[in-house]
Coordinates of C-alpha atoms and ligand atoms in Angstrom, one line a residue:
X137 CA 5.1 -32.3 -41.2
X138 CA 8.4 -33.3 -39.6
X139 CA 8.3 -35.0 -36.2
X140 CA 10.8 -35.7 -34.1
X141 CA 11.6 -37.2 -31.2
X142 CA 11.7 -35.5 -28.2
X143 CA 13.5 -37.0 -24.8
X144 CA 11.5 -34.2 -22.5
X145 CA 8.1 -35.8 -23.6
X146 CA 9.7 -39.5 -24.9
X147 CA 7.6 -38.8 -27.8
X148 CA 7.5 -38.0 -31.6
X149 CA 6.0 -34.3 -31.5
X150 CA 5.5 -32.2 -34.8
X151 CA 8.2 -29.4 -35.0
X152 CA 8.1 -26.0 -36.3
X153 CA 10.6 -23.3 -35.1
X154 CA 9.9 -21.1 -33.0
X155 CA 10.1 -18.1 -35.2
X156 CA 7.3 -16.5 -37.0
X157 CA 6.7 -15.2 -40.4
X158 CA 9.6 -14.8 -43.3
X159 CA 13.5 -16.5 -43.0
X160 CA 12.2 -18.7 -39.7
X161 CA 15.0 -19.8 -38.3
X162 CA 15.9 -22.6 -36.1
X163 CA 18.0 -21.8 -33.1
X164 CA 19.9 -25.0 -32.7
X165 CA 22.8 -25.6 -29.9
X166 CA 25.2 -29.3 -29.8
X167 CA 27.1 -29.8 -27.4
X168 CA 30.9 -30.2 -29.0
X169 CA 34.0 -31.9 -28.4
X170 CA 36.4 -31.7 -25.5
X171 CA 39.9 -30.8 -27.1
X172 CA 41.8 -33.3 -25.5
X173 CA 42.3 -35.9 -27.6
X174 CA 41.1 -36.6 -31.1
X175 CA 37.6 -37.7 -31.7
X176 CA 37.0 -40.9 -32.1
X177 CA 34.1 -42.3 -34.7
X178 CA 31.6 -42.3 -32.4
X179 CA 31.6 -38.4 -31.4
X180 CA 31.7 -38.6 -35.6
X181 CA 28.4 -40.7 -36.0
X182 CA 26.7 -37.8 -33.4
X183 CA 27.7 -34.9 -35.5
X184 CA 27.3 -36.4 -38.9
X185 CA 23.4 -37.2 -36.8
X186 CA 23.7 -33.6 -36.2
X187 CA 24.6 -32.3 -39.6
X188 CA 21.9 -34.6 -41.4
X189 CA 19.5 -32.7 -38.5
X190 CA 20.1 -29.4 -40.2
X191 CA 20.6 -30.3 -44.2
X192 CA 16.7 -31.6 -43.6
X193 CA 15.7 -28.4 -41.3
X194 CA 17.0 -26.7 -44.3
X195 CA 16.7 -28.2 -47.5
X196 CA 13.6 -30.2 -46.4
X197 CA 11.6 -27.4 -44.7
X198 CA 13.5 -24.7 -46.4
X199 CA 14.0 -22.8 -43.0
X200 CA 17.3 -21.3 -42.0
X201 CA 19.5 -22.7 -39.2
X202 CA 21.3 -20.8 -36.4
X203 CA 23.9 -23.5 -35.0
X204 CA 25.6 -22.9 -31.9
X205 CA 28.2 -25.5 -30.8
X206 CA 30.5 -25.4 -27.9
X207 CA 34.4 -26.3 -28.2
X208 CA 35.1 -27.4 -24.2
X209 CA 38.7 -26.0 -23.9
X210 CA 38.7 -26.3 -20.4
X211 CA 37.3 -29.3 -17.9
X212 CA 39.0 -32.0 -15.6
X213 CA 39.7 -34.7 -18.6
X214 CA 41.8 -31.7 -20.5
X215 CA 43.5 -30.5 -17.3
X216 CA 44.6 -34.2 -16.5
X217 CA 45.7 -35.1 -19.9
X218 CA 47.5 -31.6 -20.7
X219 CA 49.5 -31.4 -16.8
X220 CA 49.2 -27.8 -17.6
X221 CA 50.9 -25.5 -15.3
X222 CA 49.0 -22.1 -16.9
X223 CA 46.3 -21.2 -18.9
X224 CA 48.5 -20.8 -22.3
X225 CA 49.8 -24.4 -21.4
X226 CA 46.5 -25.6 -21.7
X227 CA 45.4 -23.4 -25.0
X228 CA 49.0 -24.8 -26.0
X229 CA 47.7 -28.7 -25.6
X230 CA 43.9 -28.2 -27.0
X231 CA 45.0 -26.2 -30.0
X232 CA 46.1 -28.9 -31.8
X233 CA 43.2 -31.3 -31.1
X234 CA 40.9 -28.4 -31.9
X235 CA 42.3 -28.3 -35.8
X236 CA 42.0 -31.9 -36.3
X237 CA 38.3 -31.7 -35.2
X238 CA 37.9 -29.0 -37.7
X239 CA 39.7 -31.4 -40.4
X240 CA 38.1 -34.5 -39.3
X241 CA 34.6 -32.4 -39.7
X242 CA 35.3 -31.3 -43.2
X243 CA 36.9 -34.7 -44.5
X244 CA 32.9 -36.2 -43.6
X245 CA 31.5 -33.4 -45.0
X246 CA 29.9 -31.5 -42.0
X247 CA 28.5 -28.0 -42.4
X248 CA 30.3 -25.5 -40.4
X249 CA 27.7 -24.3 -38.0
X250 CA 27.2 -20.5 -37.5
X251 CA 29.4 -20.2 -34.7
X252 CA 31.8 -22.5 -32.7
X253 CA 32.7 -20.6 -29.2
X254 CA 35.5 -22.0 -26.6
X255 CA 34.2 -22.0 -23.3
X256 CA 38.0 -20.0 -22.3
X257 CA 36.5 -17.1 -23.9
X258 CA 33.2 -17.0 -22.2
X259 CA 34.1 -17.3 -18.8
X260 CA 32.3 -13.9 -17.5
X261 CA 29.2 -14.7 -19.3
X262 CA 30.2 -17.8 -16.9
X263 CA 30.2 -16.0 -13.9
X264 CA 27.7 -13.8 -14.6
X265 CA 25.2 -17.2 -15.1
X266 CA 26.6 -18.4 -11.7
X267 CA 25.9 -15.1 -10.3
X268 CA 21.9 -15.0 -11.3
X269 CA 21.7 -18.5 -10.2
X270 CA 23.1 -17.4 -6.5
X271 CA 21.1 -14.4 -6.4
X272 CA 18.1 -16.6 -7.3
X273 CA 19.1 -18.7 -4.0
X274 CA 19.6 -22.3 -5.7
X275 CA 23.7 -21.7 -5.4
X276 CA 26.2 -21.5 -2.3
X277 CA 29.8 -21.1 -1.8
X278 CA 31.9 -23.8 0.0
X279 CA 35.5 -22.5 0.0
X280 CA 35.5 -20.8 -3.3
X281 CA 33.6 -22.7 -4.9
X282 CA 30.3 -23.0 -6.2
X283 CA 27.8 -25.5 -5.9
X284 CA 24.0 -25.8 -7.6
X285 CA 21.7 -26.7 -4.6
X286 CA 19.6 -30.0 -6.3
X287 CA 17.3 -30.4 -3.6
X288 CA 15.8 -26.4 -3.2
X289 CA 15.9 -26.7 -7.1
X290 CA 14.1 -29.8 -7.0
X291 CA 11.3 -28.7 -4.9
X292 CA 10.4 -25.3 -6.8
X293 CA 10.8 -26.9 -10.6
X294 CA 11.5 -30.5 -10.5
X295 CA 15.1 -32.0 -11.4
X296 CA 15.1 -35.1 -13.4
X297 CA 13.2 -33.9 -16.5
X298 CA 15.1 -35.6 -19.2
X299 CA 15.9 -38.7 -16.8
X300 CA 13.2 -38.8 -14.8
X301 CA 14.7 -39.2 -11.6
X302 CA 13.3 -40.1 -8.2
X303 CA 14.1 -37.9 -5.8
X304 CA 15.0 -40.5 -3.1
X305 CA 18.2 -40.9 -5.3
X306 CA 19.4 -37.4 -4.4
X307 CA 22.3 -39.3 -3.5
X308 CA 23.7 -39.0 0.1
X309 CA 22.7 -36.8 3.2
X310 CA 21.2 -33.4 2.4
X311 CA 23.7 -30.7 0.7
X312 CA 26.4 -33.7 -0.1
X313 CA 28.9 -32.6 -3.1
X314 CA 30.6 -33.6 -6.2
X315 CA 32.7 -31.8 -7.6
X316 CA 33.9 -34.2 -10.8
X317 CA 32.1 -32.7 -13.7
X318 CA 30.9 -36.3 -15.1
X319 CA 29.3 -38.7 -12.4
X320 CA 26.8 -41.3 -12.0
X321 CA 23.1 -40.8 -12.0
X322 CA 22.7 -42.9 -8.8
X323 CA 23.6 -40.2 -6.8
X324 CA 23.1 -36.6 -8.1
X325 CA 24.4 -34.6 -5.8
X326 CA 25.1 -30.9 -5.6
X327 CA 27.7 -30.2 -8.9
X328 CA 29.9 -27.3 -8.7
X329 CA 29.3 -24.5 -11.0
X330 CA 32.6 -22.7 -10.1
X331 CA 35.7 -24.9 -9.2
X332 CA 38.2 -23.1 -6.7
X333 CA 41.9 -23.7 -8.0
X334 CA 43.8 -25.6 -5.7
X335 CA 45.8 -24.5 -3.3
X336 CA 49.5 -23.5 -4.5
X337 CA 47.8 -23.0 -8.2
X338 CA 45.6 -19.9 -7.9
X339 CA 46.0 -18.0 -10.2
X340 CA 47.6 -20.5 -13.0
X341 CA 44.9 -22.5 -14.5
X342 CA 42.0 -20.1 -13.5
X343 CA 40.1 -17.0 -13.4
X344 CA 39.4 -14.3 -10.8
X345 CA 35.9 -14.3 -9.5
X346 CA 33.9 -13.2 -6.8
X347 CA 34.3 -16.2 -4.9
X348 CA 38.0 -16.3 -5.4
X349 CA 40.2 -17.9 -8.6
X350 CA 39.1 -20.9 -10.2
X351 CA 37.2 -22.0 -13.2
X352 CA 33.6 -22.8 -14.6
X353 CA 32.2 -26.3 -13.9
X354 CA 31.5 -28.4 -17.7
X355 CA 28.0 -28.2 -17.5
X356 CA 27.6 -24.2 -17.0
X357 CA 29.9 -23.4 -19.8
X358 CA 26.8 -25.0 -22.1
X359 CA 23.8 -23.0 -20.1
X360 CA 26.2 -19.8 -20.5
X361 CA 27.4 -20.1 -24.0
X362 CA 23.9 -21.3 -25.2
X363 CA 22.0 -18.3 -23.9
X364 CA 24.2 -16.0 -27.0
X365 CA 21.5 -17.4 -28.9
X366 CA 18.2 -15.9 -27.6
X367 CA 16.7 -18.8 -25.6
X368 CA 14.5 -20.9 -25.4
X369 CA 16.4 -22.8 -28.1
X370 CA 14.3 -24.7 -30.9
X371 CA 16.5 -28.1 -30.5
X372 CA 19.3 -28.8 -28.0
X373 CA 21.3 -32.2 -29.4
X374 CA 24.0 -34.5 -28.5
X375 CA 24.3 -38.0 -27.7
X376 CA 22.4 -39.9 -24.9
X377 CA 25.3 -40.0 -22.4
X378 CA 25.0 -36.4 -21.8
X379 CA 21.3 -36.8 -21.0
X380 CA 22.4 -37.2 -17.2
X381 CA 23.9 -35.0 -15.7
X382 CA 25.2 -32.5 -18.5
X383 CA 21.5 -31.9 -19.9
X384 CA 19.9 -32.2 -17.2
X385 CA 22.1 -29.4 -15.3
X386 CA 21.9 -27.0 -17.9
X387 CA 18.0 -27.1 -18.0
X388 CA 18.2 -26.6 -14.2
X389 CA 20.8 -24.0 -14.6
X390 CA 19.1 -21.7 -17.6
X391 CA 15.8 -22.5 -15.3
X392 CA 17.4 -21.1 -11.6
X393 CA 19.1 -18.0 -13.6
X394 CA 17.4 -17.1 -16.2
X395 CA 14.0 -18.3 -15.6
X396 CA 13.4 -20.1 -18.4
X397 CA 13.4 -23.4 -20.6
X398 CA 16.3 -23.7 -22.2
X399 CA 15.2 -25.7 -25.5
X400 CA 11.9 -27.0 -26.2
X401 CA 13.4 -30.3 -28.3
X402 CA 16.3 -32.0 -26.6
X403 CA 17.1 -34.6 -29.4
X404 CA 19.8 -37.5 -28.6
X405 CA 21.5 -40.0 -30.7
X406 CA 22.6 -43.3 -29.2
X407 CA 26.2 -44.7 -29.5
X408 CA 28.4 -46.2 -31.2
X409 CA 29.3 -49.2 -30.3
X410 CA 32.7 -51.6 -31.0
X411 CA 32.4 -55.4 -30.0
X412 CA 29.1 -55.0 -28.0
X413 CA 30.3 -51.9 -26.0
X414 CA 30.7 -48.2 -25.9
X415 CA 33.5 -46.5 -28.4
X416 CA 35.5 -44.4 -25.6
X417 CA 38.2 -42.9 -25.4
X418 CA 38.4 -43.7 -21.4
X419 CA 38.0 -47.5 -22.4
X420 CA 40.5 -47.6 -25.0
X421 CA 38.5 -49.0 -27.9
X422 CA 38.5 -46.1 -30.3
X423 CA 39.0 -45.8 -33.8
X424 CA 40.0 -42.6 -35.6
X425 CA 39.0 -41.3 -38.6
X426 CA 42.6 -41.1 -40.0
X427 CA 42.8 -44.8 -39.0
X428 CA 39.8 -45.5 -41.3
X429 CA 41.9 -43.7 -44.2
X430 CA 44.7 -45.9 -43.4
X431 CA 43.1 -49.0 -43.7
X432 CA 42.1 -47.8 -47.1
X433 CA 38.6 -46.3 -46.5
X434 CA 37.1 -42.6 -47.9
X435 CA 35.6 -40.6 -45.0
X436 CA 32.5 -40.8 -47.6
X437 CA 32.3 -44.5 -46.4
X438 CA 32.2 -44.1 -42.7
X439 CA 29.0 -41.5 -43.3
X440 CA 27.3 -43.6 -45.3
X441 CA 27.5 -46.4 -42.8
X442 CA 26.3 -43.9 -40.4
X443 CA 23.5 -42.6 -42.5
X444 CA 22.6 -46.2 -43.3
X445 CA 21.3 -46.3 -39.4
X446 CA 18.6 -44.6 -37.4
X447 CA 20.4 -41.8 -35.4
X448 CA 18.1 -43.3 -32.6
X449 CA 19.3 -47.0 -32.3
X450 CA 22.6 -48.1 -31.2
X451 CA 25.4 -48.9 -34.3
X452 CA 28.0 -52.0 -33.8
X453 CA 30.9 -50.8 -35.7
X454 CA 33.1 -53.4 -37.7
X455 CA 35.3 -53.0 -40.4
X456 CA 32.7 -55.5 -42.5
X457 CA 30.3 -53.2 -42.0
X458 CA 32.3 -50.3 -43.0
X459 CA 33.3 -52.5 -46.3
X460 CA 29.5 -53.2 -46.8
X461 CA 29.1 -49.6 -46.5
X462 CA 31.5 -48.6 -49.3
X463 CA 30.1 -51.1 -51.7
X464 CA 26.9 -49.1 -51.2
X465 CA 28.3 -45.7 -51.6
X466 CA 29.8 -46.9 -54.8
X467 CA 27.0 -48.4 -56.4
X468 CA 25.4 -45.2 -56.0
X469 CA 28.7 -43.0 -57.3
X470 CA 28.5 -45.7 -60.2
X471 CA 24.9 -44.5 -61.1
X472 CA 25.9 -41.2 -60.2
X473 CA 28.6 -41.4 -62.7
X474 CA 26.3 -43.2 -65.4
X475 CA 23.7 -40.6 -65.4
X476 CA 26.4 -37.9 -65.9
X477 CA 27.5 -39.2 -69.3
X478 CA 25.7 -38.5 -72.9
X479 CA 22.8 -41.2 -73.3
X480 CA 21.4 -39.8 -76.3
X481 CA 17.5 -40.0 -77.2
X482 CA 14.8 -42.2 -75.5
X483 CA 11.8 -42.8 -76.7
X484 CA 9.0 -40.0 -76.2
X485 CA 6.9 -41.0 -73.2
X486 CA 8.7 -41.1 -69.8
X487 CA 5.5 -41.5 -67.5
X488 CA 7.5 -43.8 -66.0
X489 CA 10.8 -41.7 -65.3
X490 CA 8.1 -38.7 -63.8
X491 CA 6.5 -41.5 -61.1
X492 CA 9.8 -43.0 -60.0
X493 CA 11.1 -39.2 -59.6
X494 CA 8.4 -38.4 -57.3
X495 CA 8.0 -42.0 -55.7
X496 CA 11.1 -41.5 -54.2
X497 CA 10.8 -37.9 -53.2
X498 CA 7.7 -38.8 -51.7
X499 CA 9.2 -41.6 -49.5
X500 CA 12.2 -39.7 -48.7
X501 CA 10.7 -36.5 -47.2
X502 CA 8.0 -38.8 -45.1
X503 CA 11.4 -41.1 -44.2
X504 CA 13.1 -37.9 -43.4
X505 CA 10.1 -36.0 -41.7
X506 CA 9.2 -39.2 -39.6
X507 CA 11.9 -38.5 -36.7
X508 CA 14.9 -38.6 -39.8
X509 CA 14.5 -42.0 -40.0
X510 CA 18.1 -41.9 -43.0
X511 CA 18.0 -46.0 -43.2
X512 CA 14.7 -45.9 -44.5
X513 CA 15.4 -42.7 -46.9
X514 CA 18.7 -44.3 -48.0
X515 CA 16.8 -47.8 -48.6
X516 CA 14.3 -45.5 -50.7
X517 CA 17.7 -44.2 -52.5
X518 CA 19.2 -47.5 -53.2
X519 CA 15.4 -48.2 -54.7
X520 CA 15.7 -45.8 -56.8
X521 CA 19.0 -46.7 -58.3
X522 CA 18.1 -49.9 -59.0
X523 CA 15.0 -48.8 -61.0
X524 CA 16.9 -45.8 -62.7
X525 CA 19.9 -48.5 -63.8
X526 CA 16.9 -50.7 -65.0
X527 CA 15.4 -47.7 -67.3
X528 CA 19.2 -46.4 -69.0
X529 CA 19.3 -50.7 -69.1
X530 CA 16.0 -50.4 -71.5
X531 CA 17.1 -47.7 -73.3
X532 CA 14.0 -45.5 -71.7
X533 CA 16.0 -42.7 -69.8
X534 CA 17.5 -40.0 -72.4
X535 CA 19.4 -37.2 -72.3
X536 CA 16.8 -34.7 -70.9
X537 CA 14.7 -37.2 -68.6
X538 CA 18.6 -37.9 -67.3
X539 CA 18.6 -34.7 -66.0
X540 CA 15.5 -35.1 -64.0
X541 CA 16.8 -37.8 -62.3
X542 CA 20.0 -36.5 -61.3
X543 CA 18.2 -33.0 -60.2
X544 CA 16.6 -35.7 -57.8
X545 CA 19.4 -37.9 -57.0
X546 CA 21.3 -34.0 -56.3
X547 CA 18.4 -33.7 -53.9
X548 CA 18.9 -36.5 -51.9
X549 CA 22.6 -36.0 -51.6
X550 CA 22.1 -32.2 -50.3
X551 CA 20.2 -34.1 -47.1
X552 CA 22.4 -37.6 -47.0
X553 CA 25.5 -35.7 -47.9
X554 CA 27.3 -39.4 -49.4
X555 CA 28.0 -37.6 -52.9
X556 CA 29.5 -34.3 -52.9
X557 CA 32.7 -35.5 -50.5
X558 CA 34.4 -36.7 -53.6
X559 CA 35.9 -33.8 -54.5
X560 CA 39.0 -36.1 -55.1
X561 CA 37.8 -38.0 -57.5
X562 CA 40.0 -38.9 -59.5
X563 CA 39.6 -38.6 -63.4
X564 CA 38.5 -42.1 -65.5
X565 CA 42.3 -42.0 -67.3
X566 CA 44.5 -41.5 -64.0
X567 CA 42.1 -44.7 -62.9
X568 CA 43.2 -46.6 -65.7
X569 CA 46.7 -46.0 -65.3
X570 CA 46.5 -46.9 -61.6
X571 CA 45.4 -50.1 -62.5
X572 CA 47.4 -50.8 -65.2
X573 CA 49.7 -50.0 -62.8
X574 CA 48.5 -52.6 -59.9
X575 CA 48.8 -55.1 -63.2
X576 CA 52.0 -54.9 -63.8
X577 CA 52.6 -54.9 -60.2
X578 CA 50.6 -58.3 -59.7
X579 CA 53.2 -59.7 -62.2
X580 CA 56.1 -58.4 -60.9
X581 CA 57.0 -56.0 -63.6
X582 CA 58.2 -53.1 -61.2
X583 CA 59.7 -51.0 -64.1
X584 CA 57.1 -50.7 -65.5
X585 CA 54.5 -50.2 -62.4
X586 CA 57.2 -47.3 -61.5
X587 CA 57.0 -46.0 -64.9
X588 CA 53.1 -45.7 -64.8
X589 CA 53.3 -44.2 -61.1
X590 CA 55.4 -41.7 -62.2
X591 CA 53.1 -40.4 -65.1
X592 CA 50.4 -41.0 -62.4
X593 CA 52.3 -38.1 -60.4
X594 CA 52.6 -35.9 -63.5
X595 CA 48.8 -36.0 -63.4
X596 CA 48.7 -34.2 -60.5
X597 CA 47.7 -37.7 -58.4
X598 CA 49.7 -40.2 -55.7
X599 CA 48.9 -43.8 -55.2
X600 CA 49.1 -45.3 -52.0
X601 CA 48.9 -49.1 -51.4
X602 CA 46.3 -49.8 -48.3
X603 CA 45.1 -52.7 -47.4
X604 CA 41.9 -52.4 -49.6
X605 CA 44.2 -51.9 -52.6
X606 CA 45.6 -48.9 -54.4
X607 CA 44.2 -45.9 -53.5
X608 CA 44.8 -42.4 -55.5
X609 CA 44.8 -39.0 -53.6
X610 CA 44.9 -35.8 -55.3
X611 CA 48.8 -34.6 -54.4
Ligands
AMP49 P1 33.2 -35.5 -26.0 O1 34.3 -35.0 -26.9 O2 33.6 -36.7 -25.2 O3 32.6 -34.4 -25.1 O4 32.0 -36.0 -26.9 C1 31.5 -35.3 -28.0 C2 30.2 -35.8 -28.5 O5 30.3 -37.2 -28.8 C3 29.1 -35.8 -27.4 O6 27.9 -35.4 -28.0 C4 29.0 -37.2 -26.9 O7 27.8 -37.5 -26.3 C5 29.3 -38.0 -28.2 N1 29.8 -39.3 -28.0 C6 30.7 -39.8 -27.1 N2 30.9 -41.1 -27.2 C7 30.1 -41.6 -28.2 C8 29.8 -42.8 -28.9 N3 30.4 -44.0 -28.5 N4 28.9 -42.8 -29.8 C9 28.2 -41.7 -30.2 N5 28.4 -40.5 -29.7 C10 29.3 -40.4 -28.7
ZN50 ZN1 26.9 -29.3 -23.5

């Protein structure tokens, strides 16, 4: 039975979706990037959390996934980073930053969810939202714009579900304002749900509505966009600084308009963390994926480093770690790789091959099922390779039995995902040549280390010198 950890009850609660009968699907919506910048690795830790969420939904439980998540192409952070003057200006700035999230998510080995929408293409499902929520009476208009009223909301349903907020906090006098679309919990006030373009803009940067031009607030374009899949949701997920406000709005939201709970698991990862502090990009201490490639480092190596961790405790990033992390990931690529060559016949027997196989299937799924607890599945892993290396070591895992164990080891990696990136791999005889290569390099014989790069090329592969050492990518 999986459990999971739910931030509405602050408990582990069993799980099962929503759905009845055959092909039950789980309706699951994550909040996605904001275009305006690249991601850094700590937006990458939350969606491989994310993706490891729905291999286990659906290679642990076998039940299908419906994945909704959000690309925020419009919002205060994008409009002060682009400067743009229209709407095509900003489409013009976010487009770029949009691929290299796509690329960043393939390169770690992400499954694509089912559908990605831009919140610039749902902005009358937008205004519709804003529309219920007015006619419902827990919205007003202040000079074209659009604000949710906390305090009437409050009384009828109770705000501060996910934070649990006092209500004394209801910062400031009654009705008091903010219309930044990221603010401090110490004073939630009424947000804005539809921002009025500024005077001298109108008409640029926003859209026409019935309270005049402007655009959507961040935290409606989630409440809108999630409702295309038929709410309540079976999991909403991010990390835990959108707990307050962002979740906590769009419950209200969903709530005042559409009279209804939004998600009935709201699941949250906690951060990454560099020297003791938040990765942001506000604070300037981000790393990028592609600067984890240029230091010499496989995107395999930051997931497993991630997997290695509880999606649910807080992760210190250094690059020791990250080096710890790929001496992991290869001792299990090395007995990967062993199991895939011929071993010839073992002796008849086996028992023990059967009870490691489903020792560590046993452990996994209860690691998994208990709240996807990875570092103690991945620890169950790493057990298993060490008792597997032990058994080809004693000559008691042949051929046939080899299979087994890679069926299982396959199993692991459809959850874990730390295996299958290396498509590039690159074959055993363009290896050798790249270090016979970095030998005649290391004694300054650079005809010859030329000579071997170039044949290195012919096999279709480049070496580049990082700081780990040669590196070969498929050209
Ligand atoms: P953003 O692009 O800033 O909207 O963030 C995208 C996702 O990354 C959200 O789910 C954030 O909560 C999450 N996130 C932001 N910073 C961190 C961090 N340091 N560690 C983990 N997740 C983060
Ligand atoms: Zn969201």
């Amino acid at each position: 039975m999986l459990k999971l950890y739910n931030t509405l009850s602050r408990k582990k609660e069993a799980f099962e979706p929503i759905g009845k009968g055959r092909g039950k699907t789980v309706k699951l919506y994550t909040c996605g990037p904001t275009t305006y910048g690249p991601a850094h690795i700590g937006n990458l830790r939350t969606y491989v959390f994310e993706d490891v969420l729905r291999r286990w939904l659906e290679h642990g439980h076998g039940w299908k996934v419906k994945q909704v998540m959000n690309i925020t192409d419009i919002e205060d952070k994008i409009l002060a980073a682009s400067k743009a003057k229209t709407l095509d200006d900003v489409r013009a700035f976010t487009k770029p930053h949009e691929e290299r999230f796509f690329a960043d998510v393939d390169k770690l080995g992400i499954e694509r969810a089912e559908a990605y929408p831009k919140a610039t293409e749902h902005v009358g499902a937008m205004i519709k939202l804003i529309e219920r929520i007015q006619a419902a009476g827990f919205a007003y208009e202040r000079d074209g714009s659009v604000y949710f009223d906390v305090r009437k909301y409050h009384r009828k349903h109770h705000y501060g579900k996910l934070l649990k907020i006092d209500s004394k906090h209801f910062g400031g006098e009654k009705g008091s304002r903010i219309d930044a679309d990221e603010y401090d919990k110490d004073s939630p006030r009424d947000f804005a749900l539809w921002k009025r373009e500024p005077k001298g803009t109108v008409g640029v940067v926003g859209w026409r509505s019935p309270w005049g031009h402007g655009r959507p607030g961040w935290h409606v374009e989630c409440s809108a966009m999630a409702a295309a899949l038929k709410l309540p949701l079976d999991i909403h997920a991010g990390a835990v600084d959108l707990t307050f406000p962002h979740h906590e709005n769009e419950i209200a939201q969903t709530r005042a308009g559409d009279g209804q709970d939004l998600a009935r698991f709201w699941l949250h990862a906690e951060h990454l963390l560099i020297d003791g502090a938040k990765m942001a990009k506000s604070d300037g201490n981000i790393v990028t994926l592609a600067e984890v490639e240029k230091q010499g480092f496989l995107p395999v190596h930051l997931r497993t480093l991630f997997v290695q961790a509880h999606y649910r405790g807080k992760l210190n990033f250094t690059w020791q770690s990250l080096q710890a992390a790929k001496e992991s990931y290869e001792r299990l690529q090395t007995f990967y790789d062993r199991l895939s060559e011929q071993a010839g016949d073992a002796p008849e027997g086996g028992e023990a091959v059967t009870k490691l196989i489903a020792d560590t299937q046993a452990r996994f799924a209860a690691a998994m099922d208990d709240d996807l607890n990875t570092a103690e599945a991945v620890a169950a892993v790493f057990d298993f390779v060490r008792d597997g290396n032990a058994l080809i070591d004693a000559g008691e895992l042949g051929t046939d039995r080899q299979e087994d164990v890679l069926e299982a080891l396959h199993g692991f990696n459809d959850v874990l995902g730390v295996l299958t990136l290396e498509v590039e791999r690159a074959p055993k005889r363009v290896n050798a040549l790249a270090d016979d290569r970095e030998a005649a390099r290391r004694r300054d014989d650079f005809a010859e280390a030329d000579r071997l790069r170039k044949q290195i090329s012919k096999a279709g592969w480049t070496v580049e010198d990082t700081p780990r050492g040669p590196r070969l990518r498929k050209r």
